[in-house]
mmCIF file of C-alpha atoms in Angstrom:
data_model
loop_
_atom_site.group_PDB
_atom_site.id
_atom_site.type_symbol
_atom_site.label_atom_id
_atom_site.label_comp_id
_atom_site.label_asym_id
_atom_site.label_seq_id
_atom_site.Cartn_x
_atom_site.Cartn_y
_atom_site.Cartn_z
ATOM 1 C CA LYS A 16 48.003 76.752 -95.707
ATOM 2 C CA HIS A 17 48.836 80.251 -96.935
ATOM 3 C CA SER A 18 46.551 79.825 -99.947
ATOM 4 C CA ALA A 19 43.712 78.415 -97.869
ATOM 5 C CA ARG A 20 43.816 81.504 -95.673
ATOM 6 C CA THR A 21 44.168 83.889 -98.607
ATOM 7 C CA ILE A 22 41.529 82.527 -100.942
ATOM 8 C CA PRO A 23 38.072 81.856 -99.469
ATOM 9 C CA GLY A 24 36.573 78.677 -100.825
ATOM 10 C CA LEU A 25 39.872 77.107 -101.906
ATOM 11 C CA ARG A 26 39.166 73.967 -99.861
ATOM 12 C CA LEU A 27 35.874 73.525 -101.750
ATOM 13 C CA THR A 28 37.674 74.265 -104.994
ATOM 14 C CA SER A 29 40.194 71.517 -104.272
ATOM 15 C CA LYS A 30 37.339 68.987 -104.202
ATOM 16 C CA ILE A 31 36.145 70.210 -107.583
ATOM 17 C CA TRP A 32 39.735 70.044 -108.793
ATOM 18 C CA LEU A 33 40.011 66.397 -107.713
ATOM 19 C CA GLY A 34 36.704 65.656 -109.389
ATOM 20 C CA CYS A 35 37.711 67.171 -112.712
ATOM 21 C CA CYS A 36 41.157 65.537 -112.581
ATOM 22 C CA MET A 37 39.384 62.160 -112.310
ATOM 23 C CA LEU A 38 37.285 62.849 -115.407
ATOM 24 C CA ARG A 39 38.452 60.524 -118.177
ATOM 25 C CA CYS A 40 37.549 60.044 -121.812
ATOM 26 C CA ASP A 41 35.958 56.687 -121.124
ATOM 27 C CA ARG A 42 33.309 58.421 -118.965
ATOM 28 C CA LYS A 43 32.351 61.103 -121.481
ATOM 29 C CA MET A 44 29.787 58.884 -123.211
ATOM 30 C CA GLU A 45 28.228 58.023 -119.844
ATOM 31 C CA LEU A 46 27.942 61.715 -118.994
ATOM 32 C CA CYS A 47 26.543 62.510 -122.440
ATOM 33 C CA ASN A 48 23.692 60.120 -121.710
ATOM 34 C CA ARG A 49 22.974 62.138 -118.572
ATOM 35 C CA GLY A 50 22.770 65.654 -119.969
ATOM 36 C CA ASP A 51 21.909 67.214 -116.628
ATOM 37 C CA SER A 52 25.159 65.840 -115.148
ATOM 38 C CA VAL A 53 27.207 67.391 -117.937
ATOM 39 C CA VAL A 54 25.597 70.801 -117.485
ATOM 40 C CA SER A 55 25.904 70.642 -113.687
ATOM 41 C CA ALA A 56 29.585 69.693 -113.912
ATOM 42 C CA GLN A 57 30.280 72.468 -116.398
ATOM 43 C CA ARG A 58 28.753 75.036 -114.054
ATOM 44 C CA LYS A 59 31.025 73.830 -111.258
ATOM 45 C CA PHE A 60 34.024 74.137 -113.545
ATOM 46 C CA ASN A 61 33.008 77.714 -114.386
ATOM 47 C CA GLN A 62 32.770 78.524 -110.672
ATOM 48 C CA ALA A 63 36.124 76.890 -109.947
ATOM 49 C CA LEU A 64 38.033 78.617 -112.746
ATOM 50 C CA PRO A 65 38.616 82.056 -111.121
ATOM 51 C CA LEU A 66 39.557 80.486 -107.781
ATOM 52 C CA LEU A 67 42.060 78.150 -109.375
ATOM 53 C CA GLU A 68 43.511 81.012 -111.407
ATOM 54 C CA ARG A 69 44.076 82.968 -108.181
ATOM 55 C CA ALA A 70 45.571 79.893 -106.500
ATOM 56 C CA ALA A 71 47.958 79.366 -109.406
ATOM 57 C CA ALA A 72 49.039 83.015 -109.264
ATOM 58 C CA ILE A 73 49.798 82.771 -105.534
ATOM 59 C CA PHE A 74 51.664 79.474 -105.951
ATOM 60 C CA ASP A 75 53.768 81.047 -108.717
ATOM 61 C CA LYS A 76 54.893 83.718 -106.257
ATOM 62 C CA THR A 77 55.238 81.695 -103.055
ATOM 63 C CA LEU A 78 56.321 78.181 -104.044
ATOM 64 C CA ASP A 79 59.467 76.773 -105.579
ATOM 65 C CA PRO A 80 59.080 76.126 -109.345
ATOM 66 C CA ASN A 81 59.549 72.382 -108.762
ATOM 67 C CA HIS A 82 57.078 72.153 -105.870
ATOM 68 C CA PRO A 83 54.464 69.425 -106.655
ATOM 69 C CA HIS A 84 51.547 71.611 -105.526
ATOM 70 C CA ARG A 85 52.511 74.228 -108.066
ATOM 71 C CA LYS A 86 52.630 71.714 -110.897
ATOM 72 C CA HIS A 87 49.402 69.984 -109.849
ATOM 73 C CA THR A 88 47.561 73.297 -109.644
ATOM 74 C CA SER A 89 48.855 74.324 -113.052
ATOM 75 C CA ASP A 90 47.696 71.007 -114.573
ATOM 76 C CA ALA A 91 44.306 71.293 -112.895
ATOM 77 C CA LEU A 92 43.926 74.851 -114.155
ATOM 78 C CA LEU A 93 44.492 73.713 -117.742
ATOM 79 C CA GLN A 94 41.879 70.982 -117.339
ATOM 80 C CA VAL A 95 39.303 73.294 -115.786
ATOM 81 C CA ARG A 96 39.861 75.960 -118.440
ATOM 82 C CA LYS A 97 39.271 73.376 -121.131
ATOM 83 C CA LEU A 98 36.107 71.998 -119.529
ATOM 84 C CA ALA A 99 34.716 75.366 -118.444
ATOM 85 C CA THR A 100 34.988 76.800 -121.940
ATOM 86 C CA MET A 101 33.145 73.963 -123.685
ATOM 87 C CA PRO A 102 30.337 75.306 -125.922
ATOM 88 C CA GLN A 103 27.323 76.245 -123.853
ATOM 89 C CA THR A 104 25.082 74.746 -126.546
ATOM 90 C CA ARG A 105 25.630 71.375 -124.800
ATOM 91 C CA GLU A 106 22.822 72.318 -122.429
ATOM 92 C CA THR A 107 20.348 72.498 -125.294
ATOM 93 C CA THR A 108 21.772 69.834 -127.613
ATOM 94 C CA ILE A 109 22.165 67.033 -125.057
ATOM 95 C CA THR A 110 18.779 65.440 -124.449
ATOM 96 C CA ARG A 111 17.622 62.308 -122.710
ATOM 97 C CA THR A 112 15.851 59.601 -124.633
ATOM 98 C CA PRO A 113 12.213 59.848 -123.489
ATOM 99 C CA ARG A 114 11.023 56.903 -121.438
ATOM 100 C CA ARG A 115 8.535 54.744 -123.302
ATOM 101 C CA TYR A 116 5.683 53.010 -121.528
ATOM 102 C CA ASP A 117 4.309 51.042 -124.490
ATOM 103 C CA THR A 118 7.335 48.823 -125.114
ATOM 104 C CA LEU A 119 9.471 46.392 -123.167
ATOM 105 C CA LEU A 120 12.624 47.955 -121.793
ATOM 106 C CA PRO A 121 16.012 46.743 -123.036
ATOM 107 C CA GLY A 122 17.178 43.903 -120.821
ATOM 108 C CA THR A 123 13.666 42.553 -120.149
ATOM 109 C CA ARG A 124 13.737 38.758 -119.929
ATOM 110 C CA VAL A 125 11.362 37.035 -122.370
ATOM 111 C CA VAL A 126 10.447 33.622 -123.719
ATOM 112 C CA LEU A 127 9.526 33.047 -127.370
ATOM 113 C CA GLN A 128 6.210 31.347 -128.106
ATOM 114 C CA ARG A 129 3.751 30.510 -130.893
ATOM 115 C CA LEU A 130 6.261 31.063 -133.701
ATOM 116 C CA GLU A 131 5.042 29.426 -136.891
ATOM 117 C CA THR A 132 7.833 30.284 -139.314
ATOM 118 C CA ARG A 133 10.607 29.220 -136.905
ATOM 119 C CA PRO A 134 8.961 26.780 -134.475
ATOM 120 C CA GLU A 135 12.358 25.512 -133.310
ATOM 121 C CA LEU A 136 12.753 28.805 -131.407
ATOM 122 C CA ASN A 137 9.595 28.346 -129.361
ATOM 123 C CA ARG A 138 10.214 28.275 -125.578
ATOM 124 C CA GLN A 139 13.715 29.625 -125.973
ATOM 125 C CA THR A 140 14.562 32.413 -123.549
ATOM 126 C CA GLY A 141 16.537 35.613 -123.981
ATOM 127 C CA PHE A 142 16.424 39.325 -123.367
ATOM 128 C CA VAL A 143 15.190 42.355 -125.293
ATOM 129 C CA LYS A 144 17.948 44.366 -126.964
ATOM 130 C CA LYS A 145 15.762 47.066 -128.488
ATOM 131 C CA PHE A 146 12.418 47.835 -130.089
ATOM 132 C CA LEU A 147 12.476 48.311 -133.858
ATOM 133 C CA ASP A 148 9.959 51.084 -134.474
ATOM 134 C CA ASN A 149 10.071 50.813 -138.245
ATOM 135 C CA LYS A 150 9.229 47.097 -138.118
ATOM 136 C CA HIS A 151 7.153 47.118 -134.923
ATOM 137 C CA ARG A 152 9.195 44.156 -133.710
ATOM 138 C CA TYR A 153 11.678 43.438 -130.942
ATOM 139 C CA GLU A 154 15.287 42.476 -131.403
ATOM 140 C CA VAL A 155 15.912 39.661 -128.943
ATOM 141 C CA GLN A 156 19.208 38.094 -127.934
ATOM 142 C CA LEU A 157 18.666 34.424 -127.155
ATOM 143 C CA ASP A 158 20.446 32.678 -124.292
ATOM 144 C CA THR A 159 21.657 29.911 -126.599
ATOM 145 C CA LYS A 160 25.417 29.992 -127.057
ATOM 146 C CA ASP A 161 26.566 31.846 -130.198
ATOM 147 C CA ALA A 162 22.957 32.655 -131.130
ATOM 148 C CA LYS A 163 22.425 35.729 -133.262
ATOM 149 C CA PRO A 164 19.757 38.295 -132.353
ATOM 150 C CA VAL A 165 16.336 37.545 -133.796
ATOM 151 C CA SER A 166 13.506 39.876 -134.788
ATOM 152 C CA VAL A 167 10.244 38.878 -133.066
ATOM 153 C CA SER A 168 6.696 40.261 -133.109
ATOM 154 C CA PRO A 169 5.317 41.396 -129.731
ATOM 155 C CA GLN A 170 2.608 38.721 -129.755
ATOM 156 C CA ASN A 171 5.307 36.045 -129.890
ATOM 157 C CA LEU A 172 6.961 37.213 -126.682
ATOM 158 C CA LEU A 173 6.054 36.554 -123.072
ATOM 159 C CA GLN A 174 7.664 38.569 -120.296
ATOM 160 C CA LEU A 175 9.344 36.453 -117.649
ATOM 161 C CA SER A 176 7.874 38.657 -114.936
ATOM 162 C CA GLU A 177 9.153 38.048 -111.423
ATOM 163 C CA ASP A 178 7.355 38.457 -108.101
ATOM 164 C CA VAL A 179 3.973 37.666 -109.634
ATOM 165 C CA ALA A 180 1.508 36.995 -106.834
ATOM 166 C CA VAL A 181 -0.895 34.075 -107.148
ATOM 167 C CA LEU A 182 -4.297 34.833 -105.631
ATOM 168 C CA HIS A 183 -7.038 32.593 -104.279
ATOM 169 C CA ARG A 184 -4.650 30.063 -102.788
ATOM 170 C CA ASP A 185 -4.479 28.631 -99.287
ATOM 171 C CA SER A 186 -1.272 30.566 -98.648
ATOM 172 C CA PRO A 187 0.217 33.542 -100.498
ATOM 173 C CA LEU A 188 2.532 32.530 -103.323
ATOM 174 C CA ALA A 189 4.782 34.501 -105.633
ATOM 175 C CA GLY A 190 6.800 33.283 -108.561
ATOM 176 C CA THR A 191 8.116 33.945 -112.042
ATOM 177 C CA ILE A 192 6.050 33.527 -115.195
ATOM 178 C CA THR A 193 7.821 30.989 -117.405
ATOM 179 C CA ASP A 194 5.253 29.876 -119.998
ATOM 180 C CA SER A 195 1.655 30.147 -121.192
ATOM 181 C CA ARG A 196 -0.852 27.920 -122.878
ATOM 182 C CA ILE A 197 -4.305 28.179 -124.427
ATOM 183 C CA ASP A 198 -6.767 25.540 -123.209
ATOM 184 C CA ASP A 199 -9.462 23.961 -125.348
ATOM 185 C CA ASP A 200 -12.013 26.437 -123.995
ATOM 186 C CA SER A 201 -9.720 29.331 -125.137
ATOM 187 C CA THR A 202 -8.715 30.120 -121.549
ATOM 188 C CA ILE A 203 -5.149 31.378 -121.313
ATOM 189 C CA ARG A 204 -3.158 29.989 -118.416
ATOM 190 C CA PHE A 205 0.288 30.989 -117.229
ATOM 191 C CA ALA A 206 2.948 28.798 -115.674
ATOM 192 C CA LEU A 207 4.719 30.123 -112.602
ATOM 193 C CA ARG A 208 7.849 28.748 -111.047
ATOM 194 C CA VAL A 209 7.732 29.199 -107.283
ATOM 195 C CA ALA A 210 10.838 28.801 -105.161
ATOM 196 C CA GLY A 211 10.720 25.614 -103.097
ATOM 197 C CA ARG A 212 8.143 23.929 -105.324
ATOM 198 C CA GLU A 213 9.123 21.258 -107.818
ATOM 199 C CA ASN A 214 6.066 21.551 -110.060
ATOM 200 C CA LEU A 215 4.897 24.609 -111.962
ATOM 201 C CA ILE A 216 1.713 26.357 -110.868
ATOM 202 C CA TRP A 217 -0.750 27.082 -113.661
ATOM 203 C CA ALA A 218 -3.132 29.997 -113.157
ATOM 204 C CA THR A 219 -5.419 32.185 -115.206
ATOM 205 C CA GLU A 220 -4.670 35.874 -115.523
ATOM 206 C CA SER A 221 -7.489 36.751 -113.117
ATOM 207 C CA GLU A 222 -5.635 34.773 -110.440
ATOM 208 C CA LEU A 223 -2.441 36.809 -110.838
ATOM 209 C CA ARG A 224 -1.308 40.123 -109.428
ATOM 210 C CA LEU A 225 1.227 41.549 -111.850
ATOM 211 C CA PRO A 226 4.207 43.492 -110.457
ATOM 212 C CA PRO A 227 5.208 47.090 -111.269
ATOM 213 C CA GLY A 228 7.139 47.423 -114.511
ATOM 214 C CA THR A 229 5.095 44.822 -116.379
ATOM 215 C CA VAL A 230 4.064 45.967 -119.862
ATOM 216 C CA VAL A 231 0.441 45.099 -120.582
ATOM 217 C CA THR A 232 -2.125 45.448 -123.341
ATOM 218 C CA LEU A 233 -5.343 47.282 -122.473
ATOM 219 C CA VAL A 234 -8.534 45.401 -123.361
ATOM 220 C CA GLY A 235 -12.300 45.535 -122.811
ATOM 221 C CA LEU A 236 -12.528 49.237 -121.962
ATOM 222 C CA THR A 237 -15.968 50.736 -122.477
ATOM 223 C CA SER A 238 -15.532 54.148 -120.856
ATOM 224 C CA ASN A 239 -12.416 54.900 -122.914
ATOM 225 C CA PRO A 240 -12.495 52.488 -125.865
ATOM 226 C CA THR A 241 -9.792 54.397 -127.777
ATOM 227 C CA LEU A 242 -7.241 52.880 -125.386
ATOM 228 C CA ASN A 243 -8.186 49.311 -126.279
ATOM 229 C CA GLY A 244 -5.243 47.586 -127.923
ATOM 230 C CA SER A 245 -2.727 50.120 -126.663
ATOM 231 C CA ARG A 246 0.115 49.127 -124.362
ATOM 232 C CA ALA A 247 1.078 50.603 -121.004
ATOM 233 C CA THR A 248 3.301 49.903 -117.999
ATOM 234 C CA ILE A 249 1.999 48.928 -114.567
ATOM 235 C CA ASP A 250 2.989 51.385 -111.840
ATOM 236 C CA SER A 251 1.295 49.812 -108.837
ATOM 237 C CA TRP A 252 -1.777 48.080 -107.459
ATOM 238 C CA ASP A 253 -4.284 50.296 -105.668
ATOM 239 C CA SER A 254 -5.749 47.898 -103.134
ATOM 240 C CA SER A 255 -8.376 50.373 -101.908
ATOM 241 C CA ALA A 256 -9.756 50.828 -105.423
ATOM 242 C CA GLY A 257 -9.070 47.273 -106.537
ATOM 243 C CA ARG A 258 -7.344 48.534 -109.690
ATOM 244 C CA TYR A 259 -3.983 48.722 -111.372
ATOM 245 C CA VAL A 260 -2.399 52.135 -111.810
ATOM 246 C CA VAL A 261 -0.826 52.087 -115.285
ATOM 247 C CA SER A 262 1.176 54.654 -117.231
ATOM 248 C CA VAL A 263 0.040 55.096 -120.814
ATOM 249 C CA SER A 264 2.576 57.892 -121.297
ATOM 250 C CA ALA A 265 4.809 60.132 -119.193
ATOM 251 C CA LYS A 266 1.851 62.439 -118.528
ATOM 252 C CA LYS A 267 -1.088 60.053 -118.529
ATOM 253 C CA LYS A 268 -1.946 57.484 -115.864
ATOM 254 C CA VAL A 269 -5.179 55.525 -115.580
ATOM 255 C CA LYS A 270 -6.676 53.128 -113.038
ATOM 256 C CA LEU A 271 -7.946 49.889 -114.538
ATOM 257 C CA LYS A 272 -9.559 46.683 -113.330
ATOM 258 C CA ALA A 273 -7.512 43.510 -113.596
ATOM 259 C CA ALA A 274 -9.850 42.315 -116.344
ATOM 260 C CA ASN A 275 -8.788 45.279 -118.503
ATOM 261 C CA VAL A 276 -5.078 44.388 -118.686
ATOM 262 C CA THR A 277 -3.321 41.384 -120.160
ATOM 263 C CA VAL A 278 0.350 40.427 -120.409
ATOM 264 C CA ILE A 279 -0.315 39.039 -123.876
ATOM 265 C CA LEU A 280 1.245 41.667 -126.124
#
């Protein structure tokens, strides 16, 4: 109580103290992946340091040497000194990995299809581990027990997109894309599994409304043909314009008709 009256802001400092005392080595990697959190925490430690130093000095004079508050404050002071004096270059050296809009995110569920060299893997499901830039392929972990990751070309993957709306039906339907096929007339149809329905629903791409987060290939553009063949991520559906809003990059968004995007990578 004496210290709280003597040192303005000590109550706030105690919260910072508790926070820094809870910092453990197993969280350092998590914080390093969030550079702004590291810098913000370090600034708080710098602000707390002089207050804790004053608190420790008062406790040294007013409390018994074996008093737990004196020991705890001394331990906290050592921790804050260590963290507050970390090299300031962390603010410039710690960077976030830029978000990509032309590749599937790690963890995206996919199904393998149209593999010619390893046809036994067709229709097997898994998830994306990472995109291999140097090979322009995805590393996919299959769901099969003890299966090793496989390297797959984008055109041999189909996203298992959820909440895909099926248009032009008697009642609104939404399901998960599970498969695709190419009919004799070269029409591509997609199979959707809808909750409560035993049979799959097959629909053409024009009958689907793809959800946000779906990675698509841009096709058939005449006003901006340089984008044809490039990949982007759907942000939303603009119902008033009748177009998808897609992100080509962090700074570039375009509105496109449904006919100008395809989930075939």
